[in-house]
Amino acid sequence: MSLLETKRCPCGTHFWLPPPLPLLPKTHHFLLLHLTERNERRRIIEGLVGKMMTVKHQLLRKNDIKNKDQE
């Protein structure tokens, strides 16, 4: 039995993401705590990282524009 099998969610279609994230509610509706398969988990994580990077990039660009205005 794999680690994922032991972490099967009561809803029966998802597994908990190991390790459980303590700050997030442990409901089977909460997308972040689940994976139905490895690829889905990877896609979710890449999406989140992509969003974070996009925000960071926008902030960096905003700062660059401010710096150019001050010169």
PDB file of C-alpha atoms in Angstrom:
ATOM      1  CA  MET A   1       0.000   0.000   0.000  1.00  0.00           C
ATOM      2  CA  SER A   2       1.466   3.332  -1.033  1.00  0.00           C
ATOM      3  CA  LEU A   3       1.557   6.448   1.093  1.00  0.00           C
ATOM      4  CA  LEU A   4      -1.123   7.963  -1.145  1.00  0.00           C
ATOM      5  CA  GLU A   5      -3.471   5.024  -0.552  1.00  0.00           C
ATOM      6  CA  THR A   6      -3.313   5.588   3.199  1.00  0.00           C
ATOM      7  CA  LYS A   7      -4.176   9.236   2.669  1.00  0.00           C
ATOM      8  CA  ARG A   8      -7.307   8.651   0.585  1.00  0.00           C
ATOM      9  CA  CYS A   9      -9.919  11.327   1.169  1.00  0.00           C
ATOM     10  CA  PRO A  10     -13.384  10.364   2.471  1.00  0.00           C
ATOM     11  CA  CYS A  11     -14.905  11.643  -0.776  1.00  0.00           C
ATOM     12  CA  GLY A  12     -13.286   8.621  -2.453  1.00  0.00           C
ATOM     13  CA  THR A  13     -12.061  10.400  -5.579  1.00  0.00           C
ATOM     14  CA  HIS A  14      -9.123  12.378  -4.235  1.00  0.00           C
ATOM     15  CA  PHE A  15      -6.014  11.876  -2.172  1.00  0.00           C
ATOM     16  CA  TRP A  16      -4.596  14.297   0.355  1.00  0.00           C
ATOM     17  CA  LEU A  17      -1.452  16.070  -0.813  1.00  0.00           C
ATOM     18  CA  PRO A  18       1.398  14.940   1.407  1.00  0.00           C
ATOM     19  CA  PRO A  19       2.246  16.585   3.721  1.00  0.00           C
ATOM     20  CA  PRO A  20      -1.088  18.155   4.742  1.00  0.00           C
ATOM     21  CA  LEU A  21      -0.861  21.943   4.734  1.00  0.00           C
ATOM     22  CA  PRO A  22      -1.763  23.058   8.261  1.00  0.00           C
ATOM     23  CA  LEU A  23      -2.977  26.539   7.272  1.00  0.00           C
ATOM     24  CA  LEU A  24      -5.574  25.341   4.798  1.00  0.00           C
ATOM     25  CA  PRO A  25      -8.921  23.757   5.657  1.00  0.00           C
ATOM     26  CA  LYS A  26      -8.877  19.988   5.241  1.00  0.00           C
ATOM     27  CA  THR A  27     -12.013  19.660   3.152  1.00  0.00           C
ATOM     28  CA  HIS A  28     -12.151  17.523   0.060  1.00  0.00           C
ATOM     29  CA  HIS A  29     -13.446  20.529  -1.862  1.00  0.00           C
ATOM     30  CA  PHE A  30     -10.169  22.346  -1.303  1.00  0.00           C
ATOM     31  CA  LEU A  31      -8.245  21.854  -4.521  1.00  0.00           C
ATOM     32  CA  LEU A  32      -4.782  22.488  -3.094  1.00  0.00           C
ATOM     33  CA  LEU A  33      -4.907  19.590  -0.680  1.00  0.00           C
ATOM     34  CA  HIS A  34      -5.822  17.044  -3.295  1.00  0.00           C
ATOM     35  CA  LEU A  35      -4.600  15.199  -6.247  1.00  0.00           C
ATOM     36  CA  THR A  36      -6.467  12.760  -8.383  1.00  0.00           C
ATOM     37  CA  GLU A  37      -3.213  11.902 -10.128  1.00  0.00           C
ATOM     38  CA  ARG A  38       0.367  13.114 -10.150  1.00  0.00           C
ATOM     39  CA  ASN A  39      -0.039  15.120 -13.360  1.00  0.00           C
ATOM     40  CA  GLU A  40      -2.964  17.041 -11.947  1.00  0.00           C
ATOM     41  CA  ARG A  41      -1.000  17.891  -8.831  1.00  0.00           C
ATOM     42  CA  ARG A  42       1.916  19.060 -10.962  1.00  0.00           C
ATOM     43  CA  ARG A  43      -0.415  21.158 -13.131  1.00  0.00           C
ATOM     44  CA  ILE A  44      -2.017  22.782 -10.065  1.00  0.00           C
ATOM     45  CA  ILE A  45       1.352  23.565  -8.496  1.00  0.00           C
ATOM     46  CA  GLU A  46       2.751  24.910 -11.769  1.00  0.00           C
ATOM     47  CA  GLY A  47      -0.347  27.082 -12.133  1.00  0.00           C
ATOM     48  CA  LEU A  48       0.087  28.513  -8.649  1.00  0.00           C
ATOM     49  CA  VAL A  49       3.800  29.109  -9.154  1.00  0.00           C
ATOM     50  CA  GLY A  50       3.021  30.694 -12.520  1.00  0.00           C
ATOM     51  CA  LYS A  51       0.533  33.075 -10.902  1.00  0.00           C
ATOM     52  CA  MET A  52       3.013  33.971  -8.175  1.00  0.00           C
ATOM     53  CA  MET A  53       5.767  34.574 -10.720  1.00  0.00           C
ATOM     54  CA  THR A  54       3.438  36.704 -12.836  1.00  0.00           C
ATOM     55  CA  VAL A  55       2.575  38.898  -9.853  1.00  0.00           C
ATOM     56  CA  LYS A  56       6.240  39.138  -8.894  1.00  0.00           C
ATOM     57  CA  HIS A  57       7.155  40.011 -12.460  1.00  0.00           C
ATOM     58  CA  GLN A  58       4.478  42.716 -12.592  1.00  0.00           C
ATOM     59  CA  LEU A  59       5.777  44.195  -9.330  1.00  0.00           C
ATOM     60  CA  LEU A  60       9.343  44.167 -10.648  1.00  0.00           C
ATOM     61  CA  ARG A  61       8.243  45.858 -13.860  1.00  0.00           C
ATOM     62  CA  LYS A  62       6.283  48.456 -11.883  1.00  0.00           C
ATOM     63  CA  ASN A  63       9.426  49.201  -9.850  1.00  0.00           C
ATOM     64  CA  ASP A  64      11.525  49.436 -13.028  1.00  0.00           C
ATOM     65  CA  ILE A  65       9.087  51.939 -14.511  1.00  0.00           C
ATOM     66  CA  LYS A  66       9.139  54.008 -11.292  1.00  0.00           C
ATOM     67  CA  ASN A  67      12.946  53.988 -11.277  1.00  0.00           C
ATOM     68  CA  LYS A  68      13.086  55.152 -14.902  1.00  0.00           C
ATOM     69  CA  ASP A  69      10.662  57.985 -14.138  1.00  0.00           C
ATOM     70  CA  GLN A  70      12.870  59.195 -11.301  1.00  0.00           C
ATOM     71  CA  GLU A  71      16.020  59.302 -13.441  1.00  0.00           C
TER      72      GLU A  71
END
